[in-house]
Coordinates of N, CA, C and O in Angstrom, one line a residue:
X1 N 109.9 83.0 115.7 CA 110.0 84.3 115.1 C 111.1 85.1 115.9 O 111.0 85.3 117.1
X2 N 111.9 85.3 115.2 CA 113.0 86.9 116.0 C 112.7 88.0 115.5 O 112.5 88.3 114.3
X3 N 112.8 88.9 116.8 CA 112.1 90.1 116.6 C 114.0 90.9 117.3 O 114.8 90.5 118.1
X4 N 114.0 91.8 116.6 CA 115.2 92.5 116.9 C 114.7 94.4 117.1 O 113.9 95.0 116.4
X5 N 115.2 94.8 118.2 CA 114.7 96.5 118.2 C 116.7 96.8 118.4 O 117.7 96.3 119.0
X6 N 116.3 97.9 117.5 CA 117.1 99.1 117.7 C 117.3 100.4 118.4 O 116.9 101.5 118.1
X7 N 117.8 100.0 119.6 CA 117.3 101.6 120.9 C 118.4 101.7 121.3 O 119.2 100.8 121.4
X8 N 118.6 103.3 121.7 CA 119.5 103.6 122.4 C 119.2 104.8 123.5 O 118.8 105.9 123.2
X9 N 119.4 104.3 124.7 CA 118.8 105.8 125.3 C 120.3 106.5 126.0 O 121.5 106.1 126.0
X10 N 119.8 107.9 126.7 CA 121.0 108.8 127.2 C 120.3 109.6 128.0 O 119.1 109.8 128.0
X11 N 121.4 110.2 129.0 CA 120.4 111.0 130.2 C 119.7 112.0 129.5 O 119.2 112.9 130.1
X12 N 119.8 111.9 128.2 CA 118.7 113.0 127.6 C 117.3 113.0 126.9 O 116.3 113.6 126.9
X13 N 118.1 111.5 126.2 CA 116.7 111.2 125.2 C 116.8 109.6 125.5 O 117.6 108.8 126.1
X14 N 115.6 109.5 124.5 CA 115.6 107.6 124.4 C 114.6 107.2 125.3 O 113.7 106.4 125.0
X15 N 114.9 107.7 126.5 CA 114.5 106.3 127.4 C 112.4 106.2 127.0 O 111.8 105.3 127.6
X16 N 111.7 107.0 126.2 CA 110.4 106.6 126.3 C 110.7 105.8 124.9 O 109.8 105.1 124.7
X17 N 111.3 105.8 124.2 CA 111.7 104.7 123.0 C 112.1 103.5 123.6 O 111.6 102.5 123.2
X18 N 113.2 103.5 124.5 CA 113.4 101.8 124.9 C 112.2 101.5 125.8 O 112.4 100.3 126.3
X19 N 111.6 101.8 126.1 CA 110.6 101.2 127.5 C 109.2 100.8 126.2 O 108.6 99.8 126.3
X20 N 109.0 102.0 125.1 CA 107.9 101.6 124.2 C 108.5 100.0 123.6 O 107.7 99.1 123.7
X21 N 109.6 99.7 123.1 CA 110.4 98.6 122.6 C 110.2 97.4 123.7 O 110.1 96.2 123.5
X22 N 110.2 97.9 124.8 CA 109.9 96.7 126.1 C 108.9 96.2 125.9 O 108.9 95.0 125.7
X23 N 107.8 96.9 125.9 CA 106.6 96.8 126.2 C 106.5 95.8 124.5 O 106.2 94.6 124.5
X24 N 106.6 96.3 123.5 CA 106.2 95.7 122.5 C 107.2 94.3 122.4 O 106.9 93.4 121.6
X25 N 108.6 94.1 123.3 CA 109.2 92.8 123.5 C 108.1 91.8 124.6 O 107.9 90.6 124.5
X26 N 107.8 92.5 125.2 CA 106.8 91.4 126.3 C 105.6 91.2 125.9 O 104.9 90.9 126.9
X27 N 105.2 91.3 125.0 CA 103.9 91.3 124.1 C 104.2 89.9 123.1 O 103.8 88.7 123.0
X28 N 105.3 90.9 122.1 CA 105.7 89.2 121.6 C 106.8 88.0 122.3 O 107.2 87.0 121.6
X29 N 107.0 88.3 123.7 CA 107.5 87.1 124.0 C 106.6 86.2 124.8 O 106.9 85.2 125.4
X30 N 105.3 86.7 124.6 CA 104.4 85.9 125.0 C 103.9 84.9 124.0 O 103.3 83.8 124.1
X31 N 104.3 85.5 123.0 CA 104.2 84.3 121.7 C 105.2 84.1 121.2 O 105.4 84.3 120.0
X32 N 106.2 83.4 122.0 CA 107.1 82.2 122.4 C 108.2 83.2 120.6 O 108.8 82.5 119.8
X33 N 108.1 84.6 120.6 CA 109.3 85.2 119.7 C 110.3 85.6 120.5 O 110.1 86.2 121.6
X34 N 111.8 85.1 119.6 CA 113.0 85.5 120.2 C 113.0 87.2 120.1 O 112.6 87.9 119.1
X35 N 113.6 87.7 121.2 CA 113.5 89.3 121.4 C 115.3 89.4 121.5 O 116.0 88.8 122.2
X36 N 115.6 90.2 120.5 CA 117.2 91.0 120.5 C 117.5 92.1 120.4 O 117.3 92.5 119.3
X37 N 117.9 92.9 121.3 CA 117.6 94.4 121.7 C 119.6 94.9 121.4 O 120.5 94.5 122.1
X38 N 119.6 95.7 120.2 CA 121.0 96.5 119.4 C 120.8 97.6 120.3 O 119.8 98.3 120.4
X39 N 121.8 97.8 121.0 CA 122.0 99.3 121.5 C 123.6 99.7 121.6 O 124.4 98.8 121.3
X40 N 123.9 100.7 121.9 CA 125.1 101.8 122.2 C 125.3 102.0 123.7 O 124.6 102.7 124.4
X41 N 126.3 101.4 124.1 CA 126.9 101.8 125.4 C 127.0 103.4 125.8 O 128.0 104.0 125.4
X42 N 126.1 103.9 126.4 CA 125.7 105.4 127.0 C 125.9 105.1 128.1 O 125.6 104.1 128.8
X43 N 126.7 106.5 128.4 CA 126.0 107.2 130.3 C 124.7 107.0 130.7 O 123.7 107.4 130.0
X44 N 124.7 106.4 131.6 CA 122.8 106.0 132.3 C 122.1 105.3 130.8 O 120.9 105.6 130.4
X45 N 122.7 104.5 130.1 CA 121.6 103.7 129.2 C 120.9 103.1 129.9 O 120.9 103.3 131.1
X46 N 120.0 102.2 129.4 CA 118.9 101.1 130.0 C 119.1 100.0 129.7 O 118.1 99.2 129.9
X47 N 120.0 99.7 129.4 CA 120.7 98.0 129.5 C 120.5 97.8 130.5 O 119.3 97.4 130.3
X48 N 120.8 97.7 131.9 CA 120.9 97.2 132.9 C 119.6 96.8 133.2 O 119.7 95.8 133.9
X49 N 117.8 97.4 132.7 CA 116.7 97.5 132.5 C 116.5 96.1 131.4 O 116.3 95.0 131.9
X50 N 116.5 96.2 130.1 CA 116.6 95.6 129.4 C 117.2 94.1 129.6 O 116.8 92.9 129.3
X51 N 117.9 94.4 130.0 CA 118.6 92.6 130.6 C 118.1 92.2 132.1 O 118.5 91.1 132.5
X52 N 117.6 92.6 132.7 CA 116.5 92.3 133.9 C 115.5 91.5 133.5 O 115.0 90.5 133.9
X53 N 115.1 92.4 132.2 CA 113.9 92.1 131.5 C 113.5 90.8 131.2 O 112.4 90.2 131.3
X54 N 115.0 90.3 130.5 CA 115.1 89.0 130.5 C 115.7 88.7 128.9 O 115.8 87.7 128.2
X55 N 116.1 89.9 128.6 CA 116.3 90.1 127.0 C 117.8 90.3 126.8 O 118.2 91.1 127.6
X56 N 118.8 89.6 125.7 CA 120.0 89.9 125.3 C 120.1 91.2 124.6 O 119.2 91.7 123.8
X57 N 121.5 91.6 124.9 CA 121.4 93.1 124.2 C 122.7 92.8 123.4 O 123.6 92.1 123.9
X58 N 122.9 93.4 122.2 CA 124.1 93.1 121.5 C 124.6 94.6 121.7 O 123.7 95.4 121.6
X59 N 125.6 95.1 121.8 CA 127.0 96.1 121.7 C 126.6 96.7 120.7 O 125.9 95.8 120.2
X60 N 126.5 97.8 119.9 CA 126.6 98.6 118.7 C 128.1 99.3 118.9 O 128.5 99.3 120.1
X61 N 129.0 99.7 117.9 CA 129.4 99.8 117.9 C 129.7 101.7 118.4 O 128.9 102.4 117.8
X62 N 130.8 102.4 119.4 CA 130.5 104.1 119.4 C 131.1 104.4 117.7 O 132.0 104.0 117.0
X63 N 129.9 105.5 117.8 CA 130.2 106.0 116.2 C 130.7 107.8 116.8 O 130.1 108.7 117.3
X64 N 132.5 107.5 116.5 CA 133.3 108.5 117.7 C 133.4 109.9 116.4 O 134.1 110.7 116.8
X65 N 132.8 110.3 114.9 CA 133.2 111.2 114.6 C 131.3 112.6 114.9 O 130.9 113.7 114.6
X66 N 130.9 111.5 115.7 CA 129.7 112.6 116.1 C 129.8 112.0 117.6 O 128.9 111.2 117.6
X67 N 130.3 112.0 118.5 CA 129.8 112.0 120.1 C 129.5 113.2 120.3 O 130.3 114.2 120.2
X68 N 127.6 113.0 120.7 CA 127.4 113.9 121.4 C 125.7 114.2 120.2 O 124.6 114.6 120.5
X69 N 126.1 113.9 119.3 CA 125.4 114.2 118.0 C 123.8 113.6 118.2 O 123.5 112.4 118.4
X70 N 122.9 114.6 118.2 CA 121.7 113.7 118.8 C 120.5 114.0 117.2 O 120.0 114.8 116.5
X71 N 120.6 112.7 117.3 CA 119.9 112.0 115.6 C 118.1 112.6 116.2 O 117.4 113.1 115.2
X72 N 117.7 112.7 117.0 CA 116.3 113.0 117.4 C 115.7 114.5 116.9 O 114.7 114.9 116.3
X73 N 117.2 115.2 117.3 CA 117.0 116.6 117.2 C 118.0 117.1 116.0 O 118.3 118.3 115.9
X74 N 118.5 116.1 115.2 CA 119.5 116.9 114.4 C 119.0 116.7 113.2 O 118.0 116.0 113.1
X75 N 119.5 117.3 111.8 CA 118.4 117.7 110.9 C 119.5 116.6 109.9 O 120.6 116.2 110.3
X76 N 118.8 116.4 108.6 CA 119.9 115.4 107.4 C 121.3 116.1 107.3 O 121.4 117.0 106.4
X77 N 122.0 115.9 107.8 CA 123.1 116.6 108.0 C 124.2 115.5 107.6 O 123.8 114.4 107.7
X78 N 125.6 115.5 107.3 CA 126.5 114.5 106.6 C 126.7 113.6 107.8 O 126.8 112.4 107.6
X79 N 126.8 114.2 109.2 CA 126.8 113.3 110.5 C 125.3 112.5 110.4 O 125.3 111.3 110.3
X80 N 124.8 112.8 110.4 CA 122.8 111.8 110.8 C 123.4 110.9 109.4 O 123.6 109.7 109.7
X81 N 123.9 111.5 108.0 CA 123.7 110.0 107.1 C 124.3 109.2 107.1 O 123.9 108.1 106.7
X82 N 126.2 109.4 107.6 CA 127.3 108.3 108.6 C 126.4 108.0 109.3 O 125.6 107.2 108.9
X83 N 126.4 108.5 110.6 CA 125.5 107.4 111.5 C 124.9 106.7 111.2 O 125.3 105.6 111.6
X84 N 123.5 106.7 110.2 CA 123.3 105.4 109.8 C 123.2 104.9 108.8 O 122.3 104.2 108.4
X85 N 124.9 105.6 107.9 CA 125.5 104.3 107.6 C 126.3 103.2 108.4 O 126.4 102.0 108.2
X86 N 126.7 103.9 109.3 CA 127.5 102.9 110.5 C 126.7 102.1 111.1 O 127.3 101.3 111.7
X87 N 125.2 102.0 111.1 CA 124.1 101.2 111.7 C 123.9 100.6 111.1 O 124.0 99.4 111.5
X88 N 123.3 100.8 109.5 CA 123.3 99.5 108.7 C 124.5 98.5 108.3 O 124.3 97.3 108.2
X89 N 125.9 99.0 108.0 CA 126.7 98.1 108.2 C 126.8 97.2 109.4 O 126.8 96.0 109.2
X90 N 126.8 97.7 110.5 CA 126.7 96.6 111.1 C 126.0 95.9 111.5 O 126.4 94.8 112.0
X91 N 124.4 96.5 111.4 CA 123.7 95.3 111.3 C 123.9 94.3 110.1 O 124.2 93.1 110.4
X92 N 123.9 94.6 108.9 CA 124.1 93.9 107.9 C 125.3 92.3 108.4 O 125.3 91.1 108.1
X93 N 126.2 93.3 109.2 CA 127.4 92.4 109.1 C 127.0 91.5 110.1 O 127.1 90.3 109.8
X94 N 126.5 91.8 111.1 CA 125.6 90.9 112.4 C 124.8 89.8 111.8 O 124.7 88.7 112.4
X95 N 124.2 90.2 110.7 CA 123.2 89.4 110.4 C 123.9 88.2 109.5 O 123.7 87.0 109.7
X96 N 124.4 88.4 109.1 CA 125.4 87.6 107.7 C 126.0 86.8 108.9 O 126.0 85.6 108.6
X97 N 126.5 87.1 110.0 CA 127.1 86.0 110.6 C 126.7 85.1 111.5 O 127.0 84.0 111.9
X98 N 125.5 86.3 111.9 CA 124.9 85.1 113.3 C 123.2 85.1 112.9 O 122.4 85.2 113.9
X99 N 122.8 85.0 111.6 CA 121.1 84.3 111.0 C 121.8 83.3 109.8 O 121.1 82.7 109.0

């Protein structure tokens, strides 16, 4: 079974989303599922956490016409629906080449 999470954290937000995503990776990697952790290269991310863990992290790509732009606290706005259109394309395109 591959189990893939989508997290990104920043010295602002995120990090109780990626540690909830840990906790539910070491749950199922006890039943022998591959764990693949999609994030965004941030100031103070938790990669460095995440790959201790024991878990591969793949690159997202910076989505540069919102830096700074925080999807948690920002409302349906034309930036929040780029953003993730920029996340489903590239997952899409990830998956098409490497499943």
């Amino acid at each position: 079974m591959n189990i893939y999470f989508r997290c990104d954290s920043t010295l602002d937000i995120g990090t109780g989303h990626v540690f909830r995503c840990l906790a539910l990776a070491d749950a199922l990697k006890k039943d022998a599922a591959e764990v693949l952790f999609f994030c965004r290269r941030e100031p103070a991310d938790l990669r460095n956490i995440i790959v201790k863990r024991g878990y591969r992290v793949v690159d997202m790509p910076w989505f540069a016409p919102i830096v700074g732009f925080d999807l948690a606290r920002g409302n349906a706005s034309y930036e929040q629906t780029e953003f993730e259109e920029e996340d489903l394309f590239f997952l899409t395109k990830w998956a098409s080449e490497n499943i």
